[in-house]
Coordinates of C-alpha atoms in Angstrom, one line a residue:
M153 CA -29.1 5.6 3.5
P154 CA -32.0 8.2 3.3
R155 CA -32.5 10.0 0.0
E156 CA -31.4 13.3 1.5
T157 CA -28.0 12.0 2.4
L158 CA -27.3 10.3 -1.0
T159 CA -25.5 12.1 -3.8
R160 CA -25.4 11.4 -7.5
D161 CA -21.7 10.5 -7.3
Q162 CA -22.3 7.9 -4.6
I163 CA -25.1 6.3 -6.7
V164 CA -22.9 6.3 -9.8
R165 CA -19.9 4.8 -8.0
A166 CA -22.2 2.1 -6.6
A167 CA -23.7 1.5 -10.1
V168 CA -20.2 1.0 -11.6
E169 CA -19.4 -1.6 -8.9
L170 CA -22.7 -3.4 -9.6
L171 CA -22.2 -3.3 -13.4
D172 CA -18.6 -4.6 -12.9
S173 CA -19.9 -7.6 -11.0
E174 CA -23.3 -8.3 -12.7
G175 CA -23.3 -6.6 -16.0
I176 CA -26.0 -4.4 -17.6
D177 CA -28.7 -7.0 -17.2
G178 CA -27.9 -7.3 -13.5
L179 CA -28.2 -3.5 -12.8
S180 CA -31.5 -2.5 -11.2
M181 CA -32.6 0.4 -9.1
R182 CA -33.7 -2.1 -6.4
K183 CA -30.3 -3.8 -6.2
L184 CA -28.6 -0.5 -6.2
G185 CA -30.8 0.8 -3.4
Q186 CA -30.0 -2.3 -1.4
R187 CA -26.3 -1.7 -1.8
L188 CA -26.8 1.9 -0.6
G189 CA -29.3 1.1 2.1
S190 CA -32.0 3.2 0.4
A191 CA -35.2 2.8 -1.5
A192 CA -35.3 2.3 -5.3
T193 CA -37.3 5.5 -5.6
A194 CA -34.4 7.5 -4.2
M195 CA -32.3 6.2 -7.1
Y196 CA -34.8 7.4 -9.6
W197 CA -35.0 10.8 -7.8
H198 CA -31.3 11.3 -8.2
V199 CA -30.6 9.9 -11.7
G200 CA -33.9 9.7 -13.4
S201 CA -33.8 6.2 -15.1
K202 CA -31.7 3.1 -15.5
E203 CA -30.7 4.4 -19.0
S204 CA -29.4 7.7 -17.7
L205 CA -27.6 5.9 -14.9
I206 CA -25.7 3.7 -17.4
V207 CA -24.8 6.9 -19.3
L208 CA -23.4 8.4 -16.1
A209 CA -21.6 5.2 -15.1
A210 CA -20.0 4.9 -18.5
D211 CA -18.9 8.6 -18.4
A212 CA -17.3 8.1 -15.0
V213 CA -15.4 5.0 -16.3
W214 CA -14.1 6.9 -19.4
S215 CA -12.8 9.6 -17.0
E216 CA -10.5 7.0 -15.4
L217 CA -8.1 7.2 -18.4
T218 CA -4.9 9.3 -18.1
F219 CA -3.1 10.5 -21.3
I220 CA 0.4 10.8 -22.6
D221 CA 1.2 14.0 -24.5
P222 CA 2.1 13.0 -28.1
A223 CA 4.2 16.1 -28.4
E224 CA 6.5 14.8 -25.6
A225 CA 6.4 11.1 -26.1
G226 CA 5.8 10.9 -29.9
W227 CA 2.6 10.0 -31.6
R228 CA 3.3 6.3 -31.8
A229 CA 4.2 5.9 -28.1
A230 CA 1.1 7.9 -27.2
A231 CA -1.1 5.8 -29.5
R232 CA 0.3 2.6 -28.2
A233 CA -0.3 3.7 -24.6
L234 CA -3.9 4.8 -25.3
V235 CA -4.8 1.5 -27.0
H236 CA -3.4 -0.6 -24.1
D237 CA -5.0 1.7 -21.5
T238 CA -8.3 1.5 -23.2
Y239 CA -8.1 -2.3 -23.4
A240 CA -7.3 -2.4 -19.7
L241 CA -10.2 -0.1 -19.0
G242 CA -12.6 -2.4 -20.9
K243 CA -11.2 -5.5 -19.0
R244 CA -11.8 -3.8 -15.7
H245 CA -15.3 -2.8 -16.7
P246 CA -16.5 -5.6 -19.1
W247 CA -19.9 -4.0 -19.5
L248 CA -18.6 -0.8 -21.1
V249 CA -18.2 -1.8 -24.7
P250 CA -21.5 -3.8 -24.8
A251 CA -23.1 -0.6 -23.3
I252 CA -21.8 1.4 -26.2
S253 CA -23.5 -0.9 -28.7
S254 CA -26.8 -0.9 -26.9
H255 CA -27.1 2.6 -25.2
F256 CA -26.2 6.1 -26.2
V257 CA -23.4 6.4 -23.6
Y258 CA -21.9 9.7 -24.7
G259 CA -20.6 12.3 -22.2
H260 CA -17.6 14.4 -21.3
G261 CA -15.5 11.3 -20.4
M262 CA -15.8 9.8 -23.9
A263 CA -15.5 13.1 -25.6
R264 CA -12.3 13.7 -23.8
F265 CA -11.0 10.3 -24.9
Q266 CA -12.0 11.0 -28.5
D267 CA -10.4 14.5 -28.5
H268 CA -7.1 13.0 -27.2
S269 CA -7.3 10.3 -29.9
C270 CA -7.6 13.0 -32.5
A271 CA -4.6 14.9 -31.0
I272 CA -2.5 11.8 -31.3
Y273 CA -3.1 11.0 -34.9
E274 CA -3.1 14.7 -35.8
A275 CA 0.4 14.9 -34.3
A276 CA 1.3 11.9 -36.6
G277 CA 0.2 13.9 -39.6
F278 CA -3.3 12.7 -40.4
E279 CA -5.9 15.3 -41.2
G280 CA -9.5 15.5 -42.5
W281 CA -11.3 12.2 -43.1
E282 CA -8.1 10.2 -42.7
L283 CA -7.7 11.6 -39.2
D284 CA -11.2 10.2 -38.3
W285 CA -10.4 6.9 -39.9
A286 CA -7.0 6.5 -38.1
V287 CA -8.8 7.2 -34.8
N288 CA -11.5 4.7 -35.7
S289 CA -9.1 2.0 -36.8
A290 CA -7.4 1.9 -33.4
F291 CA -10.7 2.1 -31.4
T292 CA -12.4 -0.5 -33.5
F293 CA -9.6 -3.0 -32.9
V294 CA -9.8 -2.5 -29.1
A295 CA -13.6 -2.7 -29.0
G296 CA -13.6 -5.8 -31.2
T297 CA -11.0 -7.5 -29.1
L298 CA -13.0 -6.8 -25.9
L299 CA -16.2 -8.1 -27.5
V300 CA -14.3 -11.3 -28.5
D301 CA -12.9 -11.7 -25.0
A302 CA -16.4 -11.3 -23.5
T303 CA -17.8 -13.8 -26.0
E304 CA -15.1 -16.4 -25.2
A305 CA -15.7 -15.9 -21.5
T306 CA -19.4 -16.7 -22.0
I307 CA -18.7 -19.6 -24.3
A308 CA -16.3 -21.2 -21.7
T309 CA -19.2 -21.7 -19.3
A310 CA -21.9 -22.6 -21.9
Q311 CA -23.1 -26.0 -22.9
A312 CA -23.1 -27.3 -26.5
P313 CA -26.4 -27.6 -28.3
R314 CA -27.8 -31.2 -28.0
G315 CA -29.2 -32.8 -31.2
K316 CA -31.4 -35.8 -31.8
G317 CA -29.8 -38.9 -30.5
D318 CA -27.7 -37.1 -27.9
E319 CA -29.9 -38.1 -25.0
G320 CA -27.9 -40.0 -22.4
K321 CA -24.6 -38.6 -23.6
P322 CA -22.6 -36.5 -21.1
A323 CA -23.0 -32.8 -21.5
Q324 CA -20.3 -31.2 -23.6
S325 CA -18.9 -27.6 -23.3
V326 CA -19.3 -25.3 -26.3
T327 CA -15.5 -25.1 -26.5
E328 CA -15.2 -28.9 -26.8
W329 CA -18.0 -29.0 -29.3
A330 CA -16.4 -26.2 -31.4
Y331 CA -13.0 -27.9 -31.3
G332 CA -14.6 -31.1 -32.5
I333 CA -15.9 -29.3 -35.6
A334 CA -12.7 -27.3 -36.2
S335 CA -10.5 -30.4 -35.9
Q336 CA -12.1 -31.7 -39.1
Y337 CA -10.4 -29.0 -41.1
P338 CA -6.6 -29.4 -41.6
R339 CA -5.4 -25.8 -41.1
L340 CA -7.6 -25.3 -38.1
R341 CA -6.5 -28.6 -36.6
A342 CA -2.9 -27.6 -37.1
R343 CA -3.4 -24.3 -35.4
M344 CA -5.1 -26.0 -32.4
E345 CA -2.3 -28.5 -32.1
D346 CA 0.3 -25.7 -32.1
Q347 CA -1.6 -23.9 -29.3
Q348 CA -1.7 -26.9 -27.0
G349 CA 0.2 -26.3 -23.8
V350 CA 0.5 -22.6 -24.4
D351 CA -0.5 -20.3 -21.6
P352 CA -3.8 -18.7 -22.8
A353 CA -3.1 -15.4 -21.0
A354 CA 0.4 -15.1 -22.6
L355 CA -1.1 -16.0 -26.0
M356 CA -3.8 -13.4 -25.7
S357 CA -1.3 -10.7 -24.7
E358 CA 0.9 -11.6 -27.7
K359 CA -2.1 -11.6 -30.0
F360 CA -3.2 -8.1 -28.8
E361 CA 0.3 -6.7 -29.1
F362 CA 0.6 -8.1 -32.6
G363 CA -2.6 -6.4 -33.6
V364 CA -1.6 -3.0 -32.0
E365 CA 1.7 -2.9 -33.8
A366 CA 0.3 -4.1 -37.1
I367 CA -2.2 -1.2 -37.0
L368 CA 0.5 1.4 -36.1
D369 CA 2.8 0.0 -38.7
G370 CA 0.1 0.3 -41.3
L371 CA -0.7 3.9 -40.3
E372 CA 2.9 4.8 -40.3
A373 CA 3.4 3.3 -43.8
R374 CA 0.4 5.2 -45.1
L375 CA 1.9 8.5 -43.8
R376 CA 5.2 7.7 -45.5
A377 CA 3.5 6.8 -48.8
H378 CA 1.5 10.1 -48.6
A379 CA 4.6 12.1 -48.0
R380 CA 6.4 10.4 -50.9
D381 CA 3.4 11.0 -53.3
T382 CA 3.2 14.7 -52.4
A383 CA 7.0 15.3 -52.4

């Protein structure tokens, strides 16, 4: 596709697809050009650099979110929906949270998300610094869960480190290696035994739901305590 017929939106959409499939390390102007049938120089002409392209791609992804009005649904329902939707967004685009930690990926999409987050917890009754901290508590939980998910996915395909004397032994996955260590500790061994035969996807869903509700319960309890103390 000649440079003249390309648009920035086309390049950004193609970049999101490439990032989804290959991650940040797999993104290059050459690969992007091949996807679009154009030269890498055309990518630079439209978006400037790989760094700015990641910023544009992240902004486009954040803009996928739709919001529930806390005035209509109630702050807790709106907060719950936003947490779940943000988690789903991160699962669809697993490069997004790592990009936040390694690039300054701030734009209107993320600002819109943050503004809505503030609206939710403001509707709950938080203000000042506690409004910021309530927003941060929910987002940190989602971002942390997504990072753990990404780490576990990487570990599932990794090989355990091999020490002296391991030559000739069959290769062992990192998961098996970690389980071997954890099984030497009674509480960890008991937890692993309880989890045997349980559907990992169902367990992950229940774990996430527990965390969401625990955070919302805590925030709600804090609001009640503040109302009681100022009554």
